[in-house]
mmCIF file of C-alpha atoms in Angstrom:
data_model
loop_
_atom_site.group_PDB
_atom_site.id
_atom_site.type_symbol
_atom_site.label_atom_id
_atom_site.label_comp_id
_atom_site.label_asym_id
_atom_site.label_seq_id
_atom_site.Cartn_x
_atom_site.Cartn_y
_atom_site.Cartn_z
ATOM 1 C CA MET K 236 -25.367 55.625 55.363
ATOM 2 C CA PRO K 237 -22.024 57.044 57.073
ATOM 3 C CA GLY K 238 -19.757 55.999 55.074
ATOM 4 C CA VAL K 239 -22.466 57.289 51.738
ATOM 5 C CA ARG K 240 -22.292 60.616 53.383
ATOM 6 C CA THR K 241 -17.861 60.208 53.671
ATOM 7 C CA ASP K 242 -17.908 59.838 50.086
ATOM 8 C CA LEU K 243 -19.879 62.173 49.186
ATOM 9 C CA THR K 244 -17.867 64.376 51.248
ATOM 10 C CA ARG K 245 -15.030 63.586 49.979
ATOM 11 C CA LEU K 246 -16.507 63.504 46.572
ATOM 12 C CA ARG K 247 -17.449 67.294 46.645
ATOM 13 C CA ALA K 248 -14.277 68.043 47.746
ATOM 14 C CA VAL K 249 -12.682 66.445 44.859
ATOM 15 C CA LEU K 250 -14.566 67.640 42.924
ATOM 16 C CA THR K 251 -13.889 71.753 44.159
ATOM 17 C CA VAL K 252 -10.246 70.537 43.716
ATOM 18 C CA PHE K 253 -10.876 69.942 40.094
ATOM 19 C CA PHE K 254 -12.848 73.153 39.098
ATOM 20 C CA ALA K 255 -10.513 75.629 41.511
ATOM 21 C CA LEU K 256 -7.550 73.618 38.267
ATOM 22 C CA ASP K 257 -9.672 73.942 35.644
ATOM 23 C CA GLY K 258 -9.867 77.604 36.823
ATOM 24 C CA PHE K 259 -6.026 77.872 37.953
ATOM 25 C CA VAL K 260 -4.763 77.192 34.195
ATOM 26 C CA PHE K 261 -6.848 78.541 32.184
ATOM 27 C CA ALA K 262 -6.272 82.216 33.947
ATOM 28 C CA GLY K 263 -2.523 81.460 33.635
ATOM 29 C CA TRP K 264 -3.609 80.968 29.784
ATOM 30 C CA VAL K 265 -5.446 84.348 29.824
ATOM 31 C CA VAL K 266 -3.239 86.466 31.230
ATOM 32 C CA ARG K 267 0.011 85.688 29.152
ATOM 33 C CA ILE K 268 -1.598 86.349 25.879
ATOM 34 C CA PRO K 269 -0.375 90.224 25.273
ATOM 35 C CA ALA K 270 3.053 88.429 25.297
ATOM 36 C CA ILE K 271 1.699 85.410 23.038
ATOM 37 C CA LYS K 272 0.214 88.539 20.460
ATOM 38 C CA GLU K 273 3.706 89.511 20.613
ATOM 39 C CA GLN K 274 5.149 87.097 20.055
ATOM 40 C CA THR K 275 2.546 85.497 16.883
ATOM 41 C CA GLY K 276 2.643 89.479 15.918
ATOM 42 C CA ALA K 277 -0.925 88.912 15.234
ATOM 43 C CA SER K 278 -3.471 92.449 14.765
ATOM 44 C CA ALA K 279 -6.336 92.519 16.878
ATOM 45 C CA SER K 280 -8.734 90.286 14.047
ATOM 46 C CA ALA K 281 -6.363 87.974 14.037
ATOM 47 C CA LEU K 282 -6.069 87.497 17.393
ATOM 48 C CA GLY K 283 -9.788 87.272 17.561
ATOM 49 C CA LEU K 284 -10.014 84.692 14.956
ATOM 50 C CA ALA K 285 -6.833 82.507 16.856
ATOM 51 C CA LEU K 286 -8.558 82.665 20.732
ATOM 52 C CA LEU K 287 -11.637 81.409 18.806
ATOM 53 C CA GLY K 288 -9.877 78.216 18.664
ATOM 54 C CA VAL K 289 -10.603 77.814 22.370
ATOM 55 C CA SER K 290 -14.196 77.719 22.059
ATOM 56 C CA ALA K 291 -14.308 75.944 18.540
ATOM 57 C CA GLY K 292 -12.574 73.297 20.679
ATOM 58 C CA ALA K 293 -15.384 73.735 23.636
ATOM 59 C CA VAL K 294 -17.743 73.055 22.187
ATOM 60 C CA VAL K 295 -16.944 70.395 19.536
ATOM 61 C CA THR K 296 -15.978 68.162 22.244
ATOM 62 C CA MET K 297 -19.001 68.959 25.029
ATOM 63 C CA THR K 298 -21.171 66.250 22.830
ATOM 64 C CA LEU K 299 -18.417 63.319 22.288
ATOM 65 C CA THR K 300 -17.650 64.278 25.761
ATOM 66 C CA GLY K 301 -21.685 63.524 27.106
ATOM 67 C CA ARG K 302 -21.342 60.165 25.215
ATOM 68 C CA LEU K 303 -17.913 60.065 27.262
ATOM 69 C CA CYS K 304 -19.404 60.258 30.605
ATOM 70 C CA ARG K 305 -22.427 57.692 29.863
ATOM 71 C CA ARG K 306 -20.434 55.023 28.921
ATOM 72 C CA PHE K 307 -17.286 54.874 30.956
ATOM 73 C CA GLY K 308 -18.894 57.713 33.844
ATOM 74 C CA SER K 309 -18.315 61.002 34.146
ATOM 75 C CA HIS K 310 -14.779 60.871 37.335
ATOM 76 C CA PRO K 311 -12.933 58.763 34.433
ATOM 77 C CA VAL K 312 -13.690 61.440 31.730
ATOM 78 C CA THR K 313 -12.710 63.975 34.744
ATOM 79 C CA VAL K 314 -8.791 63.101 35.280
ATOM 80 C CA VAL K 315 -7.976 62.286 31.238
ATOM 81 C CA CYS K 316 -9.480 65.838 30.532
ATOM 82 C CA GLY K 317 -7.200 66.547 33.594
ATOM 83 C CA VAL K 318 -4.472 65.633 32.374
ATOM 84 C CA LEU K 319 -5.099 66.995 28.572
ATOM 85 C CA LEU K 320 -5.455 70.322 29.874
ATOM 86 C CA SER K 321 -2.463 70.319 31.992
ATOM 87 C CA LEU K 322 -0.605 69.528 28.813
ATOM 88 C CA GLY K 323 -2.787 71.470 25.945
ATOM 89 C CA VAL K 324 -1.676 74.794 28.647
ATOM 90 C CA ALA K 325 2.273 74.142 27.788
ATOM 91 C CA LEU K 326 1.369 74.567 23.218
ATOM 92 C CA PRO K 327 0.497 78.216 23.554
ATOM 93 C CA PRO K 328 4.530 79.754 23.248
ATOM 94 C CA LEU K 329 5.821 77.691 20.917
ATOM 95 C CA THR K 330 3.344 79.228 18.232
ATOM 96 C CA HIS K 331 5.273 82.161 15.918
ATOM 97 C CA SER K 332 2.202 82.356 14.046
ATOM 98 C CA ALA K 333 -1.700 83.343 14.383
ATOM 99 C CA LEU K 334 -2.342 79.957 12.707
ATOM 100 C CA ALA K 335 -0.292 78.144 14.761
ATOM 101 C CA LEU K 336 -1.138 79.190 17.578
ATOM 102 C CA GLY K 337 -5.352 78.868 16.183
ATOM 103 C CA ALA K 338 -4.321 75.054 15.668
ATOM 104 C CA VAL K 339 -3.007 74.502 19.377
ATOM 105 C CA LEU K 340 -6.130 76.493 20.594
ATOM 106 C CA LEU K 341 -8.089 74.368 19.594
ATOM 107 C CA VAL K 342 -5.778 71.283 21.323
ATOM 108 C CA PHE K 343 -6.024 73.310 24.168
ATOM 109 C CA GLY K 344 -9.525 73.660 23.772
ATOM 110 C CA SER K 345 -11.027 70.606 24.113
ATOM 111 C CA ALA K 346 -9.486 69.798 26.215
ATOM 112 C CA TYR K 347 -11.260 72.652 28.166
ATOM 113 C CA GLY K 348 -14.062 71.667 26.801
ATOM 114 C CA GLY K 349 -14.025 68.460 28.233
ATOM 115 C CA ILE K 350 -13.672 68.854 31.045
ATOM 116 C CA ASN K 351 -16.018 70.956 32.172
ATOM 117 C CA VAL K 352 -18.872 69.338 30.675
ATOM 118 C CA ALA K 353 -17.268 65.805 33.412
ATOM 119 C CA PHE K 354 -16.900 67.933 36.379
ATOM 120 C CA ASN K 355 -19.952 69.359 36.303
ATOM 121 C CA SER K 356 -21.528 66.190 35.048
ATOM 122 C CA ALA K 357 -20.584 65.207 38.130
ATOM 123 C CA ALA K 358 -21.216 68.041 39.762
ATOM 124 C CA VAL K 359 -24.781 67.889 38.956
ATOM 125 C CA ASP K 360 -25.203 64.478 40.018
ATOM 126 C CA LEU K 361 -24.030 65.066 43.439
ATOM 127 C CA VAL K 362 -26.345 68.685 43.708
ATOM 128 C CA ARG K 363 -29.162 66.244 42.496
ATOM 129 C CA THR K 364 -28.139 64.194 45.211
ATOM 130 C CA LEU K 365 -27.633 65.812 48.085
ATOM 131 C CA ARG K 366 -30.922 68.091 47.085
ATOM 132 C CA ARG K 367 -29.091 71.068 47.874
ATOM 133 C CA PRO K 368 -28.294 74.210 45.413
ATOM 134 C CA ILE K 369 -24.706 74.187 45.844
ATOM 135 C CA MET K 370 -23.512 74.480 41.972
ATOM 136 C CA PRO K 371 -22.589 78.267 42.559
ATOM 137 C CA SER K 372 -19.905 76.737 45.473
ATOM 138 C CA PHE K 373 -17.960 74.247 41.784
ATOM 139 C CA HIS K 374 -18.128 77.309 40.301
ATOM 140 C CA ALA K 375 -16.718 79.969 42.569
ATOM 141 C CA ALA K 376 -13.593 77.313 43.284
ATOM 142 C CA PHE K 377 -13.577 77.396 40.070
ATOM 143 C CA SER K 378 -13.130 81.716 39.704
ATOM 144 C CA LEU K 379 -10.844 81.233 42.694
ATOM 145 C CA GLY K 380 -8.325 79.200 40.752
ATOM 146 C CA GLY K 381 -8.334 81.873 37.885
ATOM 147 C CA MET K 382 -7.527 84.791 40.600
ATOM 148 C CA VAL K 383 -5.284 83.022 42.382
ATOM 149 C CA GLY K 384 -3.849 81.244 38.416
ATOM 150 C CA ALA K 385 -4.144 85.409 37.501
ATOM 151 C CA GLY K 386 -2.282 86.811 40.413
ATOM 152 C CA LEU K 387 0.685 84.168 39.735
ATOM 153 C CA GLY K 388 0.797 85.931 36.872
ATOM 154 C CA ALA K 389 0.308 89.016 37.445
ATOM 155 C CA LEU K 390 3.870 88.034 39.162
ATOM 156 C CA VAL K 391 5.703 86.699 37.462
ATOM 157 C CA ALA K 392 4.735 88.041 33.997
ATOM 158 C CA GLY K 393 8.227 90.208 34.398
ATOM 159 C CA ALA K 394 10.434 87.776 35.744
ATOM 160 C CA LEU K 395 9.359 84.537 33.468
ATOM 161 C CA SER K 396 9.088 83.802 30.261
ATOM 162 C CA PRO K 397 5.655 82.524 28.735
ATOM 163 C CA THR K 398 7.091 79.097 27.664
ATOM 164 C CA GLU K 399 8.600 78.935 31.293
ATOM 165 C CA HIS K 400 5.442 79.978 33.215
ATOM 166 C CA LEU K 401 2.539 77.620 30.898
ATOM 167 C CA LEU K 402 4.968 74.317 31.427
ATOM 168 C CA GLY K 403 4.822 75.411 35.015
ATOM 169 C CA LEU K 404 1.678 75.585 35.135
ATOM 170 C CA THR K 405 1.574 71.843 33.284
ATOM 171 C CA ALA K 406 3.629 70.665 35.879
ATOM 172 C CA ILE K 407 1.645 71.704 39.117
ATOM 173 C CA GLY K 408 -1.511 70.403 36.809
ATOM 174 C CA LEU K 409 -0.080 66.976 36.298
ATOM 175 C CA LEU K 410 0.295 66.831 40.211
ATOM 176 C CA VAL K 411 -2.608 67.890 41.166
ATOM 177 C CA THR K 412 -4.762 65.620 39.000
ATOM 178 C CA PHE K 413 -2.185 62.557 40.202
ATOM 179 C CA PHE K 414 -3.056 62.973 43.791
ATOM 180 C CA ALA K 415 -7.178 64.121 43.365
ATOM 181 C CA GLY K 416 -7.757 61.733 40.523
ATOM 182 C CA ARG K 417 -6.307 58.769 42.402
ATOM 183 C CA VAL K 418 -9.507 59.838 44.910
ATOM 184 C CA LEU K 419 -11.728 60.844 42.833
ATOM 185 C CA LEU K 420 -11.780 57.433 40.205
ATOM 186 C CA ARG K 421 -11.579 55.614 44.016
ATOM 187 C CA ILE K 422 -15.009 57.321 44.728
ATOM 188 C CA PRO K 423 -18.592 55.278 42.815
ATOM 189 C CA PRO K 424 -20.421 57.730 41.311
ATOM 190 C CA PRO K 425 -24.010 59.123 43.907
ATOM 191 C CA ALA K 426 -26.682 56.808 42.871
ATOM 192 C CA PRO K 427 -29.755 58.602 41.991
ATOM 193 C CA PRO K 428 -32.553 60.431 44.265
ATOM 194 C CA GLU K 429 -35.092 58.073 45.328
ATOM 195 C CA PRO K 430 -37.807 56.788 43.685
ATOM 196 C CA ALA K 431 -34.843 55.684 40.943
ATOM 197 C CA PRO K 432 -37.402 55.197 38.420
ATOM 198 C CA PRO K 433 -39.273 58.103 38.157
ATOM 199 C CA SER K 434 -36.331 59.825 38.912
ATOM 200 C CA THR K 435 -35.059 58.166 35.888
ATOM 201 C CA SER K 436 -37.715 58.400 32.646
ATOM 202 C CA ALA K 437 -38.700 61.740 34.301
ATOM 203 C CA PRO K 438 -36.460 63.978 31.860
ATOM 204 C CA THR K 439 -37.394 62.821 28.629
ATOM 205 C CA GLY K 440 -40.825 63.762 28.995
ATOM 206 C CA GLN K 441 -39.251 66.728 30.154
ATOM 207 C CA GLY K 442 -36.945 67.813 27.994
ATOM 208 C CA THR K 443 -39.410 68.142 25.095
ATOM 209 C CA THR K 444 -41.437 69.757 26.637
ATOM 210 C CA ALA K 445 -39.339 71.723 27.690
ATOM 211 C CA ARG K 446 -37.009 72.908 25.262
ATOM 212 C CA PRO K 447 -37.865 75.907 24.363
ATOM 213 C CA LEU K 448 -37.701 77.016 27.344
ATOM 214 C CA VAL K 449 -34.282 74.892 28.187
ATOM 215 C CA ILE K 450 -32.813 76.634 25.868
ATOM 216 C CA THR K 451 -34.241 80.054 27.009
ATOM 217 C CA PHE K 452 -31.233 79.561 30.298
ATOM 218 C CA GLY K 453 -29.046 78.603 27.348
ATOM 219 C CA LEU K 454 -29.398 82.346 26.197
ATOM 220 C CA ILE K 455 -28.770 83.471 29.671
ATOM 221 C CA ALA K 456 -25.775 81.272 30.040
ATOM 222 C CA LEU K 457 -24.386 82.123 26.360
ATOM 223 C CA CYS K 458 -24.437 85.706 27.296
ATOM 224 C CA THR K 459 -23.072 84.904 30.990
ATOM 225 C CA ALA K 460 -20.545 83.378 29.364
ATOM 226 C CA TYR K 461 -19.457 85.805 26.561
ATOM 227 C CA GLY K 462 -18.678 88.719 29.536
ATOM 228 C CA GLU K 463 -16.108 85.575 31.296
ATOM 229 C CA GLY K 464 -15.218 84.974 28.001
ATOM 230 C CA ALA K 465 -14.458 88.275 27.097
ATOM 231 C CA LEU K 466 -12.930 89.891 30.161
ATOM 232 C CA ALA K 467 -10.522 86.952 30.122
ATOM 233 C CA ASP K 468 -8.927 87.333 26.245
ATOM 234 C CA TRP K 469 -9.203 91.372 26.325
ATOM 235 C CA SER K 470 -9.004 92.994 29.914
ATOM 236 C CA ALA K 471 -5.094 92.858 29.486
ATOM 237 C CA LEU K 472 -4.723 94.194 26.788
ATOM 238 C CA HIS K 473 -7.566 97.020 27.241
ATOM 239 C CA LEU K 474 -5.431 97.917 30.695
ATOM 240 C CA GLU K 475 -1.819 97.763 28.298
ATOM 241 C CA HIS K 476 -2.832 99.336 25.363
ATOM 242 C CA ASP K 477 -6.014 101.852 26.343
ATOM 243 C CA LEU K 478 -4.834 102.338 29.854
ATOM 244 C CA ASN K 479 -0.771 102.263 29.519
ATOM 245 C CA ALA K 480 -1.171 99.734 32.572
ATOM 246 C CA SER K 481 2.294 98.130 32.752
ATOM 247 C CA ALA K 482 2.412 94.020 31.604
ATOM 248 C CA GLY K 483 1.866 92.562 36.310
ATOM 249 C CA VAL K 484 -0.113 95.808 36.020
ATOM 250 C CA ALA K 485 -3.204 94.207 33.234
ATOM 251 C CA ALA K 486 -3.088 90.941 34.347
ATOM 252 C CA VAL K 487 -4.467 92.196 37.862
ATOM 253 C CA GLY K 488 -7.377 93.289 35.737
ATOM 254 C CA TYR K 489 -8.848 89.931 35.611
ATOM 255 C CA SER K 490 -7.579 88.434 39.343
ATOM 256 C CA CYS K 491 -9.753 91.742 40.170
ATOM 257 C CA PHE K 492 -13.146 90.449 37.742
ATOM 258 C CA ALA K 493 -11.959 86.652 39.345
ATOM 259 C CA LEU K 494 -12.352 88.052 43.231
ATOM 260 C CA ALA K 495 -15.422 89.033 42.948
ATOM 261 C CA MET K 496 -16.518 86.575 40.988
ATOM 262 C CA THR K 497 -15.221 84.153 43.986
ATOM 263 C CA ILE K 498 -17.200 86.299 46.126
ATOM 264 C CA GLY K 499 -20.130 85.936 43.989
ATOM 265 C CA ARG K 500 -20.491 82.501 43.579
ATOM 266 C CA LEU K 501 -19.344 82.161 47.329
ATOM 267 C CA THR K 502 -22.263 83.990 48.798
ATOM 268 C CA GLY K 503 -24.808 82.635 45.445
ATOM 269 C CA THR K 504 -26.179 79.543 47.525
ATOM 270 C CA ARG K 505 -27.376 82.247 50.584
ATOM 271 C CA LEU K 506 -28.458 84.855 47.195
ATOM 272 C CA LEU K 507 -30.906 82.558 46.051
ATOM 273 C CA GLU K 508 -32.764 81.388 48.606
ATOM 274 C CA ARG K 509 -32.866 85.305 49.770
ATOM 275 C CA LEU K 510 -33.554 86.925 47.207
ATOM 276 C CA GLY K 511 -34.993 83.965 44.459
ATOM 277 C CA ARG K 512 -33.524 83.101 40.949
ATOM 278 C CA THR K 513 -35.923 85.448 38.959
ATOM 279 C CA ARG K 514 -34.420 88.630 41.375
ATOM 280 C CA THR K 515 -30.809 86.554 41.442
ATOM 281 C CA LEU K 516 -31.339 86.871 37.791
ATOM 282 C CA VAL K 517 -32.299 90.246 36.730
ATOM 283 C CA ALA K 518 -30.092 91.831 39.420
ATOM 284 C CA GLY K 519 -27.181 90.344 38.346
ATOM 285 C CA GLY K 520 -27.335 90.944 34.608
ATOM 286 C CA ALA K 521 -28.014 94.956 35.419
ATOM 287 C CA THR K 522 -25.137 95.172 38.194
ATOM 288 C CA ALA K 523 -22.086 93.322 35.506
ATOM 289 C CA ALA K 524 -23.923 95.714 32.510
ATOM 290 C CA LEU K 525 -23.352 98.623 34.146
ATOM 291 C CA GLY K 526 -20.066 97.495 35.553
ATOM 292 C CA MET K 527 -18.653 97.002 32.128
ATOM 293 C CA LEU K 528 -19.719 99.946 30.508
ATOM 294 C CA LEU K 529 -17.628 101.845 33.710
ATOM 295 C CA GLY K 530 -14.602 98.119 32.855
ATOM 296 C CA ALA K 531 -14.688 99.465 29.345
ATOM 297 C CA LEU K 532 -15.130 103.361 29.495
ATOM 298 C CA ALA K 533 -13.344 104.622 31.835
ATOM 299 C CA PRO K 534 -10.573 106.739 32.038
ATOM 300 C CA ALA K 535 -8.771 105.752 34.487
ATOM 301 C CA LEU K 536 -7.436 102.191 35.149
ATOM 302 C CA TRP K 537 -8.764 102.748 39.192
ATOM 303 C CA LEU K 538 -12.086 102.664 38.128
ATOM 304 C CA ALA K 539 -12.180 100.401 35.151
ATOM 305 C CA LEU K 540 -10.288 98.304 37.615
ATOM 306 C CA ALA K 541 -13.260 99.511 39.972
ATOM 307 C CA GLY K 542 -15.839 98.203 37.019
ATOM 308 C CA PHE K 543 -14.009 94.733 36.426
ATOM 309 C CA VAL K 544 -15.202 94.222 39.900
ATOM 310 C CA ILE K 545 -18.871 95.539 39.705
ATOM 311 C CA THR K 546 -19.016 93.252 37.168
ATOM 312 C CA GLY K 547 -17.935 89.764 38.323
ATOM 313 C CA LEU K 548 -20.023 90.074 41.319
ATOM 314 C CA GLY K 549 -22.860 90.467 38.977
ATOM 315 C CA LEU K 550 -22.498 87.937 36.513
ATOM 316 C CA ALA K 551 -21.455 85.369 39.317
ATOM 317 C CA ASN K 552 -24.352 83.382 39.796
ATOM 318 C CA LEU K 553 -25.889 84.203 35.883
ATOM 319 C CA PHE K 554 -24.086 80.874 34.210
ATOM 320 C CA PRO K 555 -24.744 78.291 37.933
ATOM 321 C CA VAL K 556 -28.381 79.160 37.563
ATOM 322 C CA ALA K 557 -28.848 79.058 34.171
ATOM 323 C CA VAL K 558 -27.975 75.621 34.113
ATOM 324 C CA GLU K 559 -29.432 74.645 37.284
ATOM 325 C CA ARG K 560 -33.138 75.194 35.450
ATOM 326 C CA ALA K 561 -31.728 73.892 32.271
ATOM 327 C CA GLY K 562 -31.539 70.446 34.287
ATOM 328 C CA THR K 563 -33.956 70.319 36.445
ATOM 329 C CA LEU K 564 -36.671 71.420 33.294
ATOM 330 C CA ALA K 565 -34.690 68.701 30.891
ATOM 331 C CA GLY K 566 -32.234 66.271 33.321
ATOM 332 C CA PRO K 567 -28.906 65.700 31.483
ATOM 333 C CA GLU K 568 -29.801 66.997 28.613
ATOM 334 C CA GLY K 569 -30.831 69.906 29.606
ATOM 335 C CA VAL K 570 -27.522 70.893 30.695
ATOM 336 C CA ALA K 571 -25.668 70.187 28.004
ATOM 337 C CA ILE K 572 -28.180 72.559 25.766
ATOM 338 C CA ALA K 573 -27.318 75.389 28.521
ATOM 339 C CA SER K 574 -23.628 73.863 28.495
ATOM 340 C CA THR K 575 -23.354 74.138 25.433
ATOM 341 C CA LEU K 576 -25.358 77.265 24.338
ATOM 342 C CA GLY K 577 -23.353 79.231 27.059
ATOM 343 C CA TYR K 578 -19.945 77.872 25.983
ATOM 344 C CA GLY K 579 -21.189 79.232 22.344
ATOM 345 C CA GLY K 580 -20.867 82.709 23.915
ATOM 346 C CA MET K 581 -17.209 81.474 24.564
ATOM 347 C CA LEU K 582 -17.102 80.822 20.585
ATOM 348 C CA LEU K 583 -18.631 84.429 19.483
ATOM 349 C CA GLY K 584 -16.376 86.291 22.113
ATOM 350 C CA PRO K 585 -12.551 86.783 20.524
ATOM 351 C CA PRO K 586 -13.941 87.313 17.274
ATOM 352 C CA ALA K 587 -16.358 89.783 17.615
ATOM 353 C CA ILE K 588 -14.498 91.484 20.168
ATOM 354 C CA GLY K 589 -11.103 91.915 17.782
ATOM 355 C CA PHE K 590 -12.887 92.619 14.930
ATOM 356 C CA MET K 591 -15.241 95.563 16.550
ATOM 357 C CA ALA K 592 -11.847 96.544 18.234
ATOM 358 C CA ASP K 593 -10.267 96.783 14.770
ATOM 359 C CA TRP K 594 -13.450 98.702 13.168
ATOM 360 C CA PHE K 595 -13.875 100.887 16.291
ATOM 361 C CA SER K 596 -11.528 100.644 19.472
ATOM 362 C CA LEU K 597 -10.809 97.991 22.193
ATOM 363 C CA PRO K 598 -12.870 99.875 25.078
ATOM 364 C CA ALA K 599 -16.130 100.429 22.174
ATOM 365 C CA ALA K 600 -16.266 96.527 21.888
ATOM 366 C CA LEU K 601 -16.069 95.768 25.396
ATOM 367 C CA THR K 602 -19.096 97.526 26.017
ATOM 368 C CA SER K 603 -21.050 95.028 23.591
ATOM 369 C CA VAL K 604 -20.463 92.738 26.810
ATOM 370 C CA ALA K 605 -22.787 94.838 28.584
ATOM 371 C CA VAL K 606 -25.511 95.012 26.380
ATOM 372 C CA LEU K 607 -25.308 91.048 26.820
ATOM 373 C CA ALA K 608 -25.481 91.642 30.577
ATOM 374 C CA ALA K 609 -28.747 93.305 30.083
ATOM 375 C CA THR K 610 -29.802 90.610 28.021
ATOM 376 C CA ALA K 611 -29.865 88.198 30.651
ATOM 377 C CA ALA K 612 -31.938 90.441 32.633
ATOM 378 C CA ALA K 613 -34.549 91.386 30.759
ATOM 379 C CA ILE K 614 -34.827 87.351 30.005
ATOM 380 C CA GLY K 615 -34.074 86.172 33.537
ATOM 381 C CA PHE K 616 -37.396 88.984 33.898
ATOM 382 C CA MET K 617 -39.562 87.364 31.237
ATOM 383 C CA THR K 618 -38.954 83.850 32.087
ATOM 384 C CA ARG K 619 -40.066 84.194 35.959
ATOM 385 C CA ARG K 620 -42.108 82.174 36.424
ATOM 386 C CA ALA K 621 -39.968 79.126 35.231
ATOM 387 C CA ALA K 622 -37.064 80.462 36.605
ATOM 388 C CA GLU K 623 -39.068 79.827 40.200
ATOM 389 C CA ARG K 624 -40.960 76.230 40.001
#
């Protein structure tokens, strides 16, 4: 028994490392979007379509990755996707057109979606084994990695070219994957909670009757991911072009958002224990809506940064709660549905905001994040009975 407990502790630690690496690499790409936009000469709408490649690659890969996890196990798939993600982040600065950028982002997005399915599957297995609501802590690691990646990007934006910066991320990613992957591959997957036969068969029955609820929680994930993707892809451009911030200061905007997400998720388990899922969903959605209105429409840089912080605190636990509820209702199938819908929000966000920015303005386009955050709060209230089961 002590050996099993040690393995579970090591598994939690190494999965936390992979979540953090994912956020670190992704944020490193995000903060160089303005420079890549200038390099390719893309308009806002063309850039939005190119950015669609990340989410499109992620969504298309998710079902395949789920099958690979079932066949080979989530641990090996996590390691392989970690290598592909680290290699893929070096590709965008090698492009000189929106079309080429979209093509390489499709590759990068495939690796990004793959590793998210793989380590979330491993995390769900661990949560079920421990029977503790620790999922927010893994997503906190992702946010922490994003904060560090964005902060590093802000520091090197004026000194390193995008090619040098992202090649550096490739080296870091491969190094971390090598050492963390060796540990992960040595740890056997956790055993399912006892009794094994009921826990194995229950999700199938639940998946049929609970599918509408699973889809509903998936919509909360969609609204949340839309907001996260919007701030990742457009926050730096908003601060730089609309509020005249320098490239380094503009990169800090996403870092502030990621820091707030980290703090919110680090306290997520305690918040859920005190407020319950429904209050967490409703309060989070409402807070994010107000914060994004401030971040998008504020006339001063510091007010916009404050809005990003409030938005991050509000959105922090919506995605983890939605995925956890979907998994509780329908097992792994529920997690897959909610995750696919969630990343569908990222699929929708970049082109939608790009076109709205061309039709109206980027600040006006970013208010759509507030609308969807408020929608998530409303859905959370309407599903209050299912949320507290």
